[in-house]
Structure formats: C-alpha cells, structure tokens
Short mmCIF file of C-alpha atoms in Angstrom, two decimals:
data_model
loop_
_atom_site.label_atom_id
_atom_site.label_comp_id
_atom_site.label_asym_id
_atom_site.label_seq_id
_atom_site.Cartn_x
_atom_site.Cartn_y
_atom_site.Cartn_z
CA MET A 1 -125.89 -76.84 96.35
CA ALA A 2 -124.40 -77.09 92.88
CA ASN A 3 -126.81 -77.98 90.09
CA THR A 4 -124.41 -78.80 87.28
CA LYS A 5 -121.30 -80.92 86.86
CA SER A 6 -119.15 -77.84 86.29
CA ALA A 7 -120.57 -76.12 89.38
CA GLU A 8 -119.81 -79.22 91.47
CA LYS A 9 -116.24 -79.22 90.19
CA ARG A 10 -115.82 -75.51 90.94
CA ALA A 11 -117.11 -76.11 94.48
CA ARG A 12 -114.56 -78.92 94.96
CA GLN A 13 -111.77 -76.73 93.61
CA ALA A 14 -112.79 -73.85 95.88
CA LEU A 15 -112.61 -76.09 98.94
CA LYS A 16 -109.22 -77.43 97.94
CA ARG A 17 -107.91 -73.92 97.26
CA ARG A 18 -109.31 -72.65 100.57
CA ASP A 19 -107.53 -75.41 102.49
CA HIS A 20 -104.25 -74.66 100.72
CA THR A 21 -104.54 -70.92 101.35
CA ALA A 22 -105.35 -71.51 105.02
CA ALA A 23 -102.27 -73.71 105.38
CA GLN A 24 -100.11 -71.01 103.78
CA ARG A 25 -101.56 -68.38 106.11
CA TRP A 26 -100.81 -70.58 109.15
CA LYS A 27 -97.27 -70.91 107.90
CA VAL A 28 -96.85 -67.11 107.92
CA ARG A 29 -98.44 -66.72 111.32
CA SER A 30 -96.27 -69.45 112.80
CA ALA A 31 -93.11 -67.83 111.45
CA ILE A 32 -94.14 -64.48 112.91
CA LYS A 33 -95.03 -66.02 116.28
CA LYS A 34 -91.67 -67.82 116.43
CA ALA A 35 -89.84 -64.57 115.69
CA VAL A 36 -91.81 -62.67 118.34
CA ALA A 37 -91.17 -65.43 120.88
CA ALA A 38 -87.46 -65.34 120.09
CA VAL A 39 -87.37 -61.59 120.63
CA LYS A 40 -89.25 -61.92 123.93
CA SER A 41 -86.83 -64.60 125.10
CA GLY A 42 -84.09 -61.96 125.05
CA ASP A 43 -81.56 -64.04 123.12
CA LYS A 44 -80.07 -61.84 120.38
CA ASP A 45 -78.77 -64.69 118.23
CA GLN A 46 -82.02 -66.61 118.40
CA ALA A 47 -84.00 -63.47 117.54
CA ALA A 48 -81.77 -62.73 114.54
CA ALA A 49 -82.08 -66.31 113.31
CA ALA A 50 -85.86 -66.31 113.71
CA LEU A 51 -86.11 -62.99 111.84
CA LYS A 52 -83.90 -64.36 109.07
CA ALA A 53 -86.14 -67.43 108.81
CA ALA A 54 -89.42 -65.47 108.92
CA THR A 55 -88.53 -62.86 106.30
CA PRO A 56 -88.50 -65.14 103.21
CA VAL A 57 -91.71 -66.85 104.35
CA ILE A 58 -93.46 -63.49 104.69
CA ASP A 59 -92.10 -62.34 101.31
CA ALA A 60 -93.21 -65.53 99.57
CA MET A 61 -96.76 -65.26 100.90
CA ALA A 62 -96.96 -61.63 99.80
CA ARG A 63 -95.73 -62.61 96.33
CA LYS A 64 -98.39 -65.31 96.10
CA GLY A 65 -101.11 -62.92 97.25
CA ILE A 66 -101.85 -64.81 100.46
CA ILE A 67 -101.24 -61.60 102.42
CA HIS A 68 -101.10 -58.03 101.14
CA ARG A 69 -97.65 -56.65 100.36
CA ASN A 70 -98.12 -53.74 102.77
CA LYS A 71 -99.03 -56.15 105.55
CA ALA A 72 -95.91 -58.17 104.78
CA ALA A 73 -93.78 -55.03 104.88
CA ARG A 74 -95.37 -53.99 108.18
CA HIS A 75 -94.65 -57.36 109.81
CA LYS A 76 -91.05 -57.43 108.58
CA SER A 77 -90.48 -53.86 109.72
CA ARG A 78 -91.87 -54.44 113.20
CA LEU A 79 -89.94 -57.67 113.66
CA ALA A 80 -86.70 -56.03 112.49
CA LYS A 81 -87.30 -53.09 114.81
CA GLN A 82 -87.80 -55.40 117.79
CA ALA A 83 -84.71 -57.45 116.93
CA LYS A 84 -82.63 -54.31 116.51
CA ALA A 85 -83.78 -52.94 119.87
CA LEU A 86 -82.80 -56.25 121.45
CA ALA A 87 -79.37 -56.13 119.81
CA GLY A 88 -78.84 -52.62 121.21
CA LYS A 89 -79.32 -53.80 124.79
#
C-alpha cells in the first residue's frame, strides 16, 4: 500500500496505464485473429483486406512499444505469407 500522496498518485497512474496498454494489446490480437480467420476462410479478397487492415495496427503498436518491433515484423511476415499462399491457389 502506498504511504505517501505521490506514491498513491503513481499507483493510480500505473493502473490507468496498465488498462490502456492492455486495451492496445487486445486491439493487436484482434486484428491478427481477424486476418488469420480470413485466411482460413479461403476467400482471397477478404484475406487481403484483413491483412491490409491488420498491418497498420501492428505497426502502430510496435511504434508505441506495446509489442516489440521484431514481433510485429514476425506477425506481418507470417500473415503476408499465408495470404500469398492463398492467392496462389
């Protein structure tokens, strides 16, 4: 438990920041899940659109430090690879 006014404020700020970060992380995960679902559905146009929508979300979260830049690159690469394989069918 916080003993000083400043410690109480920092605890409040930490909770607020944690909630915001969690929301941002859910946003990334949702975008990735939607793209994966679109690829699994087999619809090329839907997969391309979902990939196009997910890419800027992933990039933005990497820029903000919510996820690591290498993780962002890995997700984008895997999604693009899956979409490309679907387009080749």
